[in-house]
Coordinates of C-alpha atoms in Angstrom, one line a residue:
Chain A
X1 CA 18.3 -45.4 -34.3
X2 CA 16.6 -47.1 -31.6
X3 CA 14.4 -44.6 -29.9
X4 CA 10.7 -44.8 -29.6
X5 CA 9.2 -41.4 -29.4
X6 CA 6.0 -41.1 -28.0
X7 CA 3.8 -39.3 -29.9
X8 CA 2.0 -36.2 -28.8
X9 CA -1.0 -37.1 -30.2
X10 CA -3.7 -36.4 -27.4
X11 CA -1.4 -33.9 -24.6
X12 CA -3.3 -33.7 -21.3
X13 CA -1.9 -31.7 -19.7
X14 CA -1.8 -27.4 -19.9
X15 CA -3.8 -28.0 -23.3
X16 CA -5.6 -24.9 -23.8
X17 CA -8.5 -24.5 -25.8
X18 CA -9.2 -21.3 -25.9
X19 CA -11.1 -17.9 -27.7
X20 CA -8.4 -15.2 -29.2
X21 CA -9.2 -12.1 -31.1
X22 CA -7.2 -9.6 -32.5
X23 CA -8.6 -6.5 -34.7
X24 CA -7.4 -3.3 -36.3
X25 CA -7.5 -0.3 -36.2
X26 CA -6.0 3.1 -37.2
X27 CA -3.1 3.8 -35.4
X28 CA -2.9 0.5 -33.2
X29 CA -4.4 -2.8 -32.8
X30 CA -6.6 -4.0 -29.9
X31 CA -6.3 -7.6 -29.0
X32 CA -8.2 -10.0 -26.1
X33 CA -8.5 -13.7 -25.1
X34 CA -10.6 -15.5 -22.4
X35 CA -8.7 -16.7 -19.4
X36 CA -9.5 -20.6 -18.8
X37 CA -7.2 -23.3 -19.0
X38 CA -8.0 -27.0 -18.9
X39 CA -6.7 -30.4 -18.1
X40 CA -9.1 -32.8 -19.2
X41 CA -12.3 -31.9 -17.4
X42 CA -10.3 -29.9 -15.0
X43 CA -9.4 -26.1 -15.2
X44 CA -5.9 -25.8 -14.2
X45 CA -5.7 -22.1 -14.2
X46 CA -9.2 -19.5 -14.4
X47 CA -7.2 -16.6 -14.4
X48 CA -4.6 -17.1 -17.3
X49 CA -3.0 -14.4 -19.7
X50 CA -2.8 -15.4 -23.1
X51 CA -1.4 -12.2 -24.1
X52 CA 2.2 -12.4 -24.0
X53 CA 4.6 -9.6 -24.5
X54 CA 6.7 -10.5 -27.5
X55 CA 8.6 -6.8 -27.5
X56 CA 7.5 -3.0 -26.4
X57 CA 5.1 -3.0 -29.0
X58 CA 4.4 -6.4 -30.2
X59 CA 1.9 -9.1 -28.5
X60 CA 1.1 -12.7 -29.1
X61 CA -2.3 -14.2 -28.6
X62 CA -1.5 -18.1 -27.7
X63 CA -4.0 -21.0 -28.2
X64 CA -3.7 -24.5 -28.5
X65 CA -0.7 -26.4 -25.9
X66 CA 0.2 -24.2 -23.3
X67 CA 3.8 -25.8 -22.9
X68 CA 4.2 -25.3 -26.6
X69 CA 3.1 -21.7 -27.2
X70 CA 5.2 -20.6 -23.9
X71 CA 8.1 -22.6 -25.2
X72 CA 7.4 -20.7 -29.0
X73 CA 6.5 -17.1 -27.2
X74 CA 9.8 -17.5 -25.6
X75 CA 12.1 -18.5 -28.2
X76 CA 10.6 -15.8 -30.4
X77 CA 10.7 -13.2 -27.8
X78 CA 14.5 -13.9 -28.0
X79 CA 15.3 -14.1 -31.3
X80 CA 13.3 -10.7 -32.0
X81 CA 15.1 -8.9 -29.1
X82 CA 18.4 -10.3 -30.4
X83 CA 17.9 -9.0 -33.7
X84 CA 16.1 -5.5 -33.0
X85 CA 19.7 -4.8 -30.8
X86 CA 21.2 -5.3 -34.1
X87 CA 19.3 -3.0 -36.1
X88 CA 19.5 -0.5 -33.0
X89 CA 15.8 0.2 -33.7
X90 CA 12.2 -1.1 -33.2
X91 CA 11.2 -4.4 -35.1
X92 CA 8.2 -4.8 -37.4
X93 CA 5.3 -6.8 -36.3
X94 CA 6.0 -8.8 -39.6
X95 CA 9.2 -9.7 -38.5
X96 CA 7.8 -11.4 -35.6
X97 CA 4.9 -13.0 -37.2
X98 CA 7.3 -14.3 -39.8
X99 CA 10.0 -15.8 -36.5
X100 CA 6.3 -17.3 -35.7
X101 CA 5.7 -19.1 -38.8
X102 CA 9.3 -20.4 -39.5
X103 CA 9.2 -22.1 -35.8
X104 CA 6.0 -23.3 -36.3
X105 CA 5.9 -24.9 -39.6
X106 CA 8.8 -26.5 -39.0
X107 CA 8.5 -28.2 -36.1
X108 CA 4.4 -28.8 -37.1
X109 CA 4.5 -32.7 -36.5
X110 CA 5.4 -31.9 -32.7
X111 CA 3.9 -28.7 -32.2
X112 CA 0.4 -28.2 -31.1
X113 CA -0.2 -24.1 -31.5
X114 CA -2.2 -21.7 -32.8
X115 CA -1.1 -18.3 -32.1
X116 CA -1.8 -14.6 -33.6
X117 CA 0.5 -12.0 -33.2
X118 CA -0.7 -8.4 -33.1
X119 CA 1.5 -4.9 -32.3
X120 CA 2.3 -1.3 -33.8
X121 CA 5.6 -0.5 -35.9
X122 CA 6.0 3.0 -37.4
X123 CA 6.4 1.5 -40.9
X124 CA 2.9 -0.1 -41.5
X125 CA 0.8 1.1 -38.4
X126 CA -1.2 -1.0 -36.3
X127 CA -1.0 -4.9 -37.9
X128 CA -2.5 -8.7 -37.4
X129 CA -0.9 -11.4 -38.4
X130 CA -2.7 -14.8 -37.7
X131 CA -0.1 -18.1 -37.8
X132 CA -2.3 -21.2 -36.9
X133 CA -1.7 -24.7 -36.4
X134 CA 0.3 -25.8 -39.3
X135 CA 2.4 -22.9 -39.6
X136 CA 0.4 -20.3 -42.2
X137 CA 1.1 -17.0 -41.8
X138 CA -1.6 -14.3 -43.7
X139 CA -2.6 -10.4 -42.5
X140 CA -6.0 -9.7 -41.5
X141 CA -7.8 -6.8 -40.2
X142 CA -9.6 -8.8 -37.8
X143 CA -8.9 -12.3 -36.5
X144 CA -10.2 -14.7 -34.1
X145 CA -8.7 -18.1 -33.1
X146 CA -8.9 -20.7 -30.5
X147 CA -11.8 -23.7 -30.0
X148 CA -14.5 -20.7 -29.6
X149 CA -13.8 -18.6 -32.2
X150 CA -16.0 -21.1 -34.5
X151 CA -19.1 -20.0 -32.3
X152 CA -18.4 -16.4 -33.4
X153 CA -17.0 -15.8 -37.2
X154 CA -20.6 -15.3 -38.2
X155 CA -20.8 -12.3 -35.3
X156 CA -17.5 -10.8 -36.7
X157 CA -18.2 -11.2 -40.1
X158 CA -21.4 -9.3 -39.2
X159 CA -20.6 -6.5 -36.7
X160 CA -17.3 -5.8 -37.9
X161 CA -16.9 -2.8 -40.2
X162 CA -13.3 -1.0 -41.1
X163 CA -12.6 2.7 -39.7
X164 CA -13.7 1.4 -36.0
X165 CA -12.1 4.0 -33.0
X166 CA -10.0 2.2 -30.0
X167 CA -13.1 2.0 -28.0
X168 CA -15.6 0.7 -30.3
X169 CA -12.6 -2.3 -31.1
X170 CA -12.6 -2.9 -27.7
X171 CA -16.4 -3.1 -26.9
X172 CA -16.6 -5.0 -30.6
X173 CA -13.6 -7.5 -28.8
X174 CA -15.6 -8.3 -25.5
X175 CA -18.8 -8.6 -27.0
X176 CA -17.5 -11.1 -29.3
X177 CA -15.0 -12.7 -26.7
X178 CA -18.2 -13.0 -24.3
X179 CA -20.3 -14.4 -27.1
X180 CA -17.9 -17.2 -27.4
X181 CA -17.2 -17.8 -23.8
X182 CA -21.1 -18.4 -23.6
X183 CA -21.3 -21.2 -26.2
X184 CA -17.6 -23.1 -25.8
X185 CA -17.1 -24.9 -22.9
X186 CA -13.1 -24.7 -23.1
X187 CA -13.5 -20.8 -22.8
X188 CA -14.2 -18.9 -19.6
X189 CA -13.0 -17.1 -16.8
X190 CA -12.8 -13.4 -17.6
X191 CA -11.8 -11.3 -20.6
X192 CA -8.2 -9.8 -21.0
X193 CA -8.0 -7.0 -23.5
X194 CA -5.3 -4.6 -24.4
X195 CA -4.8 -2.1 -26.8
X196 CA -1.2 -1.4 -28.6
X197 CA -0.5 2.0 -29.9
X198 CA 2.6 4.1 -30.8
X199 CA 2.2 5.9 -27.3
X200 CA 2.1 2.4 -25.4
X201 CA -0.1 -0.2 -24.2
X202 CA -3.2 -0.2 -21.7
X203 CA -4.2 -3.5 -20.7
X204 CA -7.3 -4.0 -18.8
X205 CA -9.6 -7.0 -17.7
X206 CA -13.2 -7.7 -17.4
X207 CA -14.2 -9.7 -15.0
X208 CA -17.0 -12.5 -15.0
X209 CA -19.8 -10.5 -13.7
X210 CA -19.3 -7.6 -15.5
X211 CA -19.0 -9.1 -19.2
X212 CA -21.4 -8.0 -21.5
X213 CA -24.7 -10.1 -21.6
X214 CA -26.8 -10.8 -23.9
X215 CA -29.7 -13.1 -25.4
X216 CA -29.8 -16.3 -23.5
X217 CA -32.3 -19.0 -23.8
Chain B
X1 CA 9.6 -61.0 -35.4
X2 CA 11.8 -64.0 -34.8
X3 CA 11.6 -63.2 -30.8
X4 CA 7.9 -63.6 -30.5
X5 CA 7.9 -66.6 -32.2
X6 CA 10.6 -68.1 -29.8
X7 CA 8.1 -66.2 -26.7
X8 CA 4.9 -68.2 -27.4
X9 CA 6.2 -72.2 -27.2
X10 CA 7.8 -72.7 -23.6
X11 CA 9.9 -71.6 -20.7
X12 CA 12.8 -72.4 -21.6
X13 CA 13.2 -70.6 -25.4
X14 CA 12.1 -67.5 -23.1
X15 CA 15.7 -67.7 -22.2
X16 CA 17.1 -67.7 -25.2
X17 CA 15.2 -64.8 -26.7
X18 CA 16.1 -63.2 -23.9
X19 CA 19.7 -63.3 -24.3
X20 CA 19.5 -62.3 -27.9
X21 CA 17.5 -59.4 -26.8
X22 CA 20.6 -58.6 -24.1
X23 CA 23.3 -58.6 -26.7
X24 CA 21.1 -56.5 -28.6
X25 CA 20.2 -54.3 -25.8
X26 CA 24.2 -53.7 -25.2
X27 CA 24.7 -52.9 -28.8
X28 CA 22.1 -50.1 -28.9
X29 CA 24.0 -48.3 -25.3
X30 CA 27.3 -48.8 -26.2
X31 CA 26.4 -46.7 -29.1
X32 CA 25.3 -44.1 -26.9
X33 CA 28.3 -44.6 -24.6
X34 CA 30.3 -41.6 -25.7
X35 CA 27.8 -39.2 -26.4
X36 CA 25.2 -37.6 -23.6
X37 CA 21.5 -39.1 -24.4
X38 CA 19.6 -36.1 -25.7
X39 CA 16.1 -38.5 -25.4
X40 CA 14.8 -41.3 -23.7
X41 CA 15.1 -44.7 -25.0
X42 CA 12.3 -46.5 -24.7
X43 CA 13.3 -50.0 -26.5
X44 CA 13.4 -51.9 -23.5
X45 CA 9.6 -51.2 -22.6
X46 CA 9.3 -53.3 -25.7
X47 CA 10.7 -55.9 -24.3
X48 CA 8.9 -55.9 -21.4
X49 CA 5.6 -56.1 -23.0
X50 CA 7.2 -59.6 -24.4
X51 CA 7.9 -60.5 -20.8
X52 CA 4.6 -59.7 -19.3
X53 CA 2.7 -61.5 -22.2
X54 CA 5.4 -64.5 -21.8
X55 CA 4.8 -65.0 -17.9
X56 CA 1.2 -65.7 -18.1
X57 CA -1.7 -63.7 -18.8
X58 CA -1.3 -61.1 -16.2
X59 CA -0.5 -63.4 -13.3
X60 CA 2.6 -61.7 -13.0
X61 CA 3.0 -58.0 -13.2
X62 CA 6.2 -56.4 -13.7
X63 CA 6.4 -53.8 -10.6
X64 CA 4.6 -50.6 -11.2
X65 CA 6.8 -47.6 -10.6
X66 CA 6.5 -45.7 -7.0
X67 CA 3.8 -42.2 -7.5
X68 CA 2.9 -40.2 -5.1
X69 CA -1.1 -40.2 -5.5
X70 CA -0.6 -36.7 -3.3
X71 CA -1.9 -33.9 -2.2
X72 CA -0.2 -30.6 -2.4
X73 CA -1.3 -27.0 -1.9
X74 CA 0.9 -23.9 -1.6
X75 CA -0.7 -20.1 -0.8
X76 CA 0.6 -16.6 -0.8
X77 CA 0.5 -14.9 2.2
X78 CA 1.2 -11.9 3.6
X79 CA 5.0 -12.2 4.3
X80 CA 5.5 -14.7 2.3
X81 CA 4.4 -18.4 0.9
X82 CA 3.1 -21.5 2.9
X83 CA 3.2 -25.1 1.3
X84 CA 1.8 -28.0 2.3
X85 CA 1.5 -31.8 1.2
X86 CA 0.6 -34.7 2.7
X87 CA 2.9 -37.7 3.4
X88 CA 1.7 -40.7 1.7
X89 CA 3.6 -42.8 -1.3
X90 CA 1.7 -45.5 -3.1
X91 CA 3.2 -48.3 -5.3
X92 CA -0.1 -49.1 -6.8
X93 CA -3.0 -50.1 -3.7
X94 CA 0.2 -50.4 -1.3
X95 CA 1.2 -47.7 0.6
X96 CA 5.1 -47.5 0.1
X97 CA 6.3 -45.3 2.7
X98 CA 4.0 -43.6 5.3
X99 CA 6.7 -40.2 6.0
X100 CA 7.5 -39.3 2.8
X101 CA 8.5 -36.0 2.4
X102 CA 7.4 -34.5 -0.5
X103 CA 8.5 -31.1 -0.2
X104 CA 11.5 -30.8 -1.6
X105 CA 14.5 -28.1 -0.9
X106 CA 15.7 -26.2 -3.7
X107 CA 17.7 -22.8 -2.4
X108 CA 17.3 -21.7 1.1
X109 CA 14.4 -19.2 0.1
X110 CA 12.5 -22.0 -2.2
X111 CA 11.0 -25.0 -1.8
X112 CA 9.0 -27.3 -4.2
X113 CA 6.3 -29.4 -3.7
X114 CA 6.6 -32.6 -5.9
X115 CA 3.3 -34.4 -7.0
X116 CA 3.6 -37.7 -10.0
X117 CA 6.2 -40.4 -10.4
X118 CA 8.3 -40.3 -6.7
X119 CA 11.5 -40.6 -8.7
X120 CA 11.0 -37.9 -11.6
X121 CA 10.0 -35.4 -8.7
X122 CA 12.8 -36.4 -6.5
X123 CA 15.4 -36.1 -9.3
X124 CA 14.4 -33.0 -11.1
X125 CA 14.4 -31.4 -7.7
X126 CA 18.0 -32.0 -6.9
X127 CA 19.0 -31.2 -10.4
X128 CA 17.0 -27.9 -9.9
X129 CA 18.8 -27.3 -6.7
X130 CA 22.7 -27.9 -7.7
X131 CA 21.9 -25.8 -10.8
X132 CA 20.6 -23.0 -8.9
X133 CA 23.6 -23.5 -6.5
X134 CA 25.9 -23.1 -8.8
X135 CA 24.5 -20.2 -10.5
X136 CA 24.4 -18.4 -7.3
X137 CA 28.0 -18.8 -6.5
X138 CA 28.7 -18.0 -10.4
X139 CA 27.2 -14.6 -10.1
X140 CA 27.0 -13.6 -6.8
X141 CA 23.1 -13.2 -6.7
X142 CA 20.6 -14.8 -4.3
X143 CA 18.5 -17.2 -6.5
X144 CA 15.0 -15.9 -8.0
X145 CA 11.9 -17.7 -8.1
X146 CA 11.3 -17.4 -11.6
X147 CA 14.4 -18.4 -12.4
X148 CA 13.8 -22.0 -10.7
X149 CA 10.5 -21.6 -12.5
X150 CA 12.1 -21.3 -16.0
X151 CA 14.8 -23.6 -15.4
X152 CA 12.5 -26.5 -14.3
X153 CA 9.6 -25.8 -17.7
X154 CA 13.1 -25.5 -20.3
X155 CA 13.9 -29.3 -18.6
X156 CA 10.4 -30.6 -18.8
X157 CA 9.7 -29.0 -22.0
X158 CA 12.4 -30.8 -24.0
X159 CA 11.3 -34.4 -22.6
X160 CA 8.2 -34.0 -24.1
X161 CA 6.7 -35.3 -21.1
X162 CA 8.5 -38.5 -19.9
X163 CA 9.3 -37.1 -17.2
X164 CA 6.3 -37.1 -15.1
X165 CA 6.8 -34.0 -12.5
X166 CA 3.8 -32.0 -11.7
X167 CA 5.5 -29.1 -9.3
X168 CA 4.4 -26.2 -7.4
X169 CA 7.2 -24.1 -6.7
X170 CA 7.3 -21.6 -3.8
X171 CA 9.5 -18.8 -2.5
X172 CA 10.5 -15.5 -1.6
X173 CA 13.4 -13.4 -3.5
X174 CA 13.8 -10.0 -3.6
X175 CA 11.1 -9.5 -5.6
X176 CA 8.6 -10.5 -3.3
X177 CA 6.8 -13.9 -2.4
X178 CA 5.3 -16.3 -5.7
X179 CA 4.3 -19.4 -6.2
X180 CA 4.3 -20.7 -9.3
X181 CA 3.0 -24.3 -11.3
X182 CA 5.0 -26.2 -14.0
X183 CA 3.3 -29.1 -15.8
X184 CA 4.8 -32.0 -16.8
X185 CA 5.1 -30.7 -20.5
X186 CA 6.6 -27.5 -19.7
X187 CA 3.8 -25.6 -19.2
X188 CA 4.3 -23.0 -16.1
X189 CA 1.4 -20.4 -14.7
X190 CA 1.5 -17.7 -12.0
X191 CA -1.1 -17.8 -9.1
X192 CA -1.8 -16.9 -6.0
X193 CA -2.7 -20.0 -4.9
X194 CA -2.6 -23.9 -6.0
X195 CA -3.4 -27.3 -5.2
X196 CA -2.1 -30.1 -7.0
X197 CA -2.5 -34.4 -7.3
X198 CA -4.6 -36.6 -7.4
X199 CA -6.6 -34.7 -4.1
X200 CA -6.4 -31.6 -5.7
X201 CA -10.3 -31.1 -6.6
X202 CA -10.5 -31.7 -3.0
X203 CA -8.2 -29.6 -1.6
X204 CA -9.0 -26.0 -4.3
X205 CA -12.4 -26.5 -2.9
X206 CA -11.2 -25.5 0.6
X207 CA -8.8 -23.1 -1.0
X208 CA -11.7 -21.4 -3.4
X209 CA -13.7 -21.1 -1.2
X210 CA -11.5 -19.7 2.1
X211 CA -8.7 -18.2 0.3
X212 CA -7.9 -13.8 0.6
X213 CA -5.3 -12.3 -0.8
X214 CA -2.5 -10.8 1.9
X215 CA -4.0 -13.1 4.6
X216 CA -2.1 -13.7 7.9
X217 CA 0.7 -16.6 8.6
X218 CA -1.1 -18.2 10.9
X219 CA -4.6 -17.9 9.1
X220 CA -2.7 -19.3 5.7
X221 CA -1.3 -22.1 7.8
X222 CA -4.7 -23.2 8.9
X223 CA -6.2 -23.2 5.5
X224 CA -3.4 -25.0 3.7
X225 CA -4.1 -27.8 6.8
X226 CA -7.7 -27.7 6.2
X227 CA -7.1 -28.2 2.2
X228 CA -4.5 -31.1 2.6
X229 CA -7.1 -32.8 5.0
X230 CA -9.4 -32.4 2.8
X231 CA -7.5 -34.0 -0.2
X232 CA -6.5 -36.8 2.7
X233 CA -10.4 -37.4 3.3
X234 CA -11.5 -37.5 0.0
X235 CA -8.6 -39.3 -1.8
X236 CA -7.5 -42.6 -1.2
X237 CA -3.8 -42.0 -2.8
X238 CA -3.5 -39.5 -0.1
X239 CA -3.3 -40.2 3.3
X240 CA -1.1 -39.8 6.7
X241 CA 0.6 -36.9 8.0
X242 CA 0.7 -33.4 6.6
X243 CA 3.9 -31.4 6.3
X244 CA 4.0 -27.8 6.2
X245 CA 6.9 -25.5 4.7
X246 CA 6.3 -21.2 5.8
X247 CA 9.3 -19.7 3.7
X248 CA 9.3 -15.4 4.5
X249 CA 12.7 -13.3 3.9
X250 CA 13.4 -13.7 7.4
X251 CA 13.7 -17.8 6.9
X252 CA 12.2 -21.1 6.4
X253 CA 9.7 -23.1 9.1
X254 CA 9.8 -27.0 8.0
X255 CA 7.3 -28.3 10.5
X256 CA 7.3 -32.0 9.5
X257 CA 5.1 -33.7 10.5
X258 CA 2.3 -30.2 10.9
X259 CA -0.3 -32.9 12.0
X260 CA 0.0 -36.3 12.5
X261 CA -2.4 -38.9 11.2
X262 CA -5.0 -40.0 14.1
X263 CA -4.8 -43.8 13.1
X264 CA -1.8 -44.3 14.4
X265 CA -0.7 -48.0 14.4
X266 CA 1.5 -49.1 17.5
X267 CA 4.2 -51.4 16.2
X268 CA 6.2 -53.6 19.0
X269 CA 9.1 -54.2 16.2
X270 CA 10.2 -57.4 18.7
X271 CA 8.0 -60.4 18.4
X272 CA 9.3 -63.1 21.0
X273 CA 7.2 -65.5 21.9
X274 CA 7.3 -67.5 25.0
X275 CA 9.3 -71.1 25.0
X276 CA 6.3 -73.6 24.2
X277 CA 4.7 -71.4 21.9
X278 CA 5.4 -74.1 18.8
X279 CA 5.3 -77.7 20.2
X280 CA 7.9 -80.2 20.1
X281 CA 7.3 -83.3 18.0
X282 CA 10.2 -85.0 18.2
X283 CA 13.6 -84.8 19.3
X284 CA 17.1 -86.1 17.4
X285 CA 20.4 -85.7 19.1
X286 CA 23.4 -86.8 16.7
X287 CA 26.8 -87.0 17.7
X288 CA 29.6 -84.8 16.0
X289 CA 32.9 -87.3 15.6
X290 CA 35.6 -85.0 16.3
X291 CA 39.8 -85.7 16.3
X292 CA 42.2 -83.9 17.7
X293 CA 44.5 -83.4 15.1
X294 CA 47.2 -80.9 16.6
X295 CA 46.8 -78.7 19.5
X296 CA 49.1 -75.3 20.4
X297 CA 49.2 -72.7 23.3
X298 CA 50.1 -69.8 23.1
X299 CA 51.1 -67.5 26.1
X300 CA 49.9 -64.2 26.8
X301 CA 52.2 -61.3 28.1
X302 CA 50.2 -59.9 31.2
X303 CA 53.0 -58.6 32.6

């Protein structure tokens, strides 16, 4: 009929470009993001959390259009509480990532998010799932996202080796996360980590003047 | 097609497109008569591009809606939130209204600051507000901040962005005292403290660089002040007097106007001018030929 939609070509406003990381490990999955948010030229929020509780045990990592991904975190959020009250029992990460990628690729034309969704079931262990923008959905052991994350695949593809501990993910996570917050201009702020296990969740930040440092021209 | 043809030869053809436009115009909403309209229709910005082309080259602009170029800040303090804005309203370089009140009243422990198009802010407020209303008397609970929060990013979320609201919601619930920000696309963060408009740079300076967490009423009333002033100094969409709103679970202070504006302009609102003032040229007395046609009295009872 006679509507004119306006396209969403170039959103302004809450667009967050963004560094995300999610890795493995055994018995739990350790995932961070930098905290910056930006309008234009303008950061709207420094202290953001791009971690968002999906269920007990299941986290998203959002990137991309900040109305969108809250919008997607929240519908998905529903659907999977909704449907682990009617199995009466915890759901599996893939579940979620798959609620992801159905909402995503769908509504891809209008949707501007890349997101990866990370967590602990007792079926498969600690998992990461990355859905970007498009609506793909593949498992990785390790996976980075977001405008900065192109500054730091060649660091991951380096440093990261399978059968890491909960600690050395985490220091592996803000080393990279601090790496890329160095280089990219739309990341910043501090780093937000957490690690998911079958025991719970301990979230923790680091803040600007205590990221790690390194080589800098 | 046909229309712009019709547009570029003269005045009066304008006329004619224009009334084929209307009936089309009526056929397209009486479609949409029956049924709530899920989007906006924008088919008659169309048309007005034809209309600003037709009227000359710019020499006539079709009026440019009312924003508030603003300045708004809101802070957590110790018992509670302080928000502030200033009181300007500009319809392009022309200030509209001098007092207007931009923070808005959503539930008797939440307000809203409003910054963007006067009439998007105005409206989703009072939608905001009857919703909440009615959900309170629906369940019997005191409204929560978070809930206006959610409410307000579902709304904006699903228009995409047409509607133009940039809102800094502040209150205290049972759960303690919040602010919170929604975008005009739906986007909504958490913090402790906010400026917003086109003054904001301005105004986070002062706020960045004075702002502690738990500070005192009186010390969080100052700084909001000193951050709208600053957004009123530096931007020229903001201007006049600043309002501030103090909301803590014992109540709401609406001290409006906080501060007034120091150029104050003195208006007589009577101009009379003395007999004289505009000369006499020349004088013509003409005569009004009346008839009595038919003449009655009437008594009065006085007694």
């Amino acid at each position: 009929s006679c509507d004119f939609y306006v396209s969403p070509a170039r959103r302004s406003s809450g667009f967050r470009a963004t560094t995300i990381m999610a890795v493995e490990f055994d018995g739990g999955v350790v995932i961070g993001a930098d905290s910056r948010t930006t309008t234009g030229a303008y950061i709207a929020n420094r202290v953001t959390d791009k971690l968002t509780p999906i269920h007990d045990r299941i986290f998203c990592c959002r990137s991309g259009s900040a109305a969108d991904t809250q919008a997607i975190a929240d519908a998905v959020s529903y659907q999977l509480g909704f449907h682990s009250i009617e199995l009466d029992e915890p759901p599996l990460v893939q579940t979620a990532a798959n609620l992801f990628k159905q909402m995503c690729y769908r509504y891809r034309e209008e949707l501007m998010a890349g997101i990866i969704v990370a967590g602990w079931d007792k079926r498969r262990g600690g998992q990461v799932y990355t859905v970007p923008m498009g609506g793909m959905l593949v498992r990785q052991p390790v996976s980075v996202g977001g405008s900065g994350s192109s500054y730091i695949y060649g660091f991951i593809d380096s440093k990261y080796k399978s059968g890491m501990t909960k600690e050395e993910c985490l220091r592996f996570t803000a080393d990279a996360l601090a790496l890329a917050m160095e280089r990219d201009g739309s990341s910043g702020g501090v780093v937000r980590l957490a690690a998911i296990t079958e025991s719970g969740l301990e979230r923790s930040v680091i803040l600007g003047n205590q990221l790690p440092t390194f080589f800098s021209a | 097609g046909a229309e712009r043809e019709t547009v570029k030869t003269a005045g009066t053809s304008l006329r004619l497109s224009f009334s084929w436009k209307h009936q089309e115009i009526c056929r397209v909403l009486s479609c949409h008569v029956l049924q709530p309209l899920l989007k906006f229709i924008f088919f008659l910005s169309f048309r007005n591009l034809l209309l600003e082309d037709a009227l000359g080259e710019g020499k006539s602009n079709a009026p440019k809606p009312l924003k508030t170029g603003t300045t708004i800040a809101g802070v957590v303090c110790k018992d509670g939130v302080v928000l502030g804005a200033d009181t300007r309203a500009t319809s392009s370089e022309v200030v509209a209204d001098k007092m207007c009140a931009k923070i808005h009243y959503i539930a008797p422990n939440i307000y809203c600051c409003g910054a963007g198009t006067a009439a998007d802010t105005e409206k989703t407020t009072e939608l905001l507000s009857s919703n909440l209303t009615i959900f309170s008397m629906n369940s019997g609970r005191n409204p929560r901040v978070v809930m206006a929060a959610n409410i307000l990013q579902n709304m904006l979320f699903r228009y995409h962005g047409a509607i133009g609201a940039n809102l800094i919601l502040g209150g205290v619930d049972c759960t303690g005292s919040h602010i919170y920000r929604v975008g005009p696309y739906g986007s909504m963060d958490k913090v402790p403290y906010l400026a917003m408009g086109s003054g904001d740079l301005a105004a986070m300076g002062v706020l960045e660089d004075r702002f502690k967490p738990r500070m005192e009423q009186e010390e969080a009333k100052t700084l909001v002040r000193d951050a709208i002033r600053a957004g009123i100094m530096s931007d020229l969409g903001s201007g006049n007097n600043i309002d501030i709103c103090v909301i803590t679970s014992k109540g709401v202070d609406y001290i409006r106007p906080y501060q007034e504006s120091e150029y104050k302009d003195n208006r007589q609102k009577k101009y009379k001018y003395k007999p004289g003032t505009t000369p006499v040229l020349c004088e013509k007395v003409v005569r009004l030929e009346l008839e009595l046609v038919h003449e009655t009295v009437q008594k009065m009872e006085t007694s």
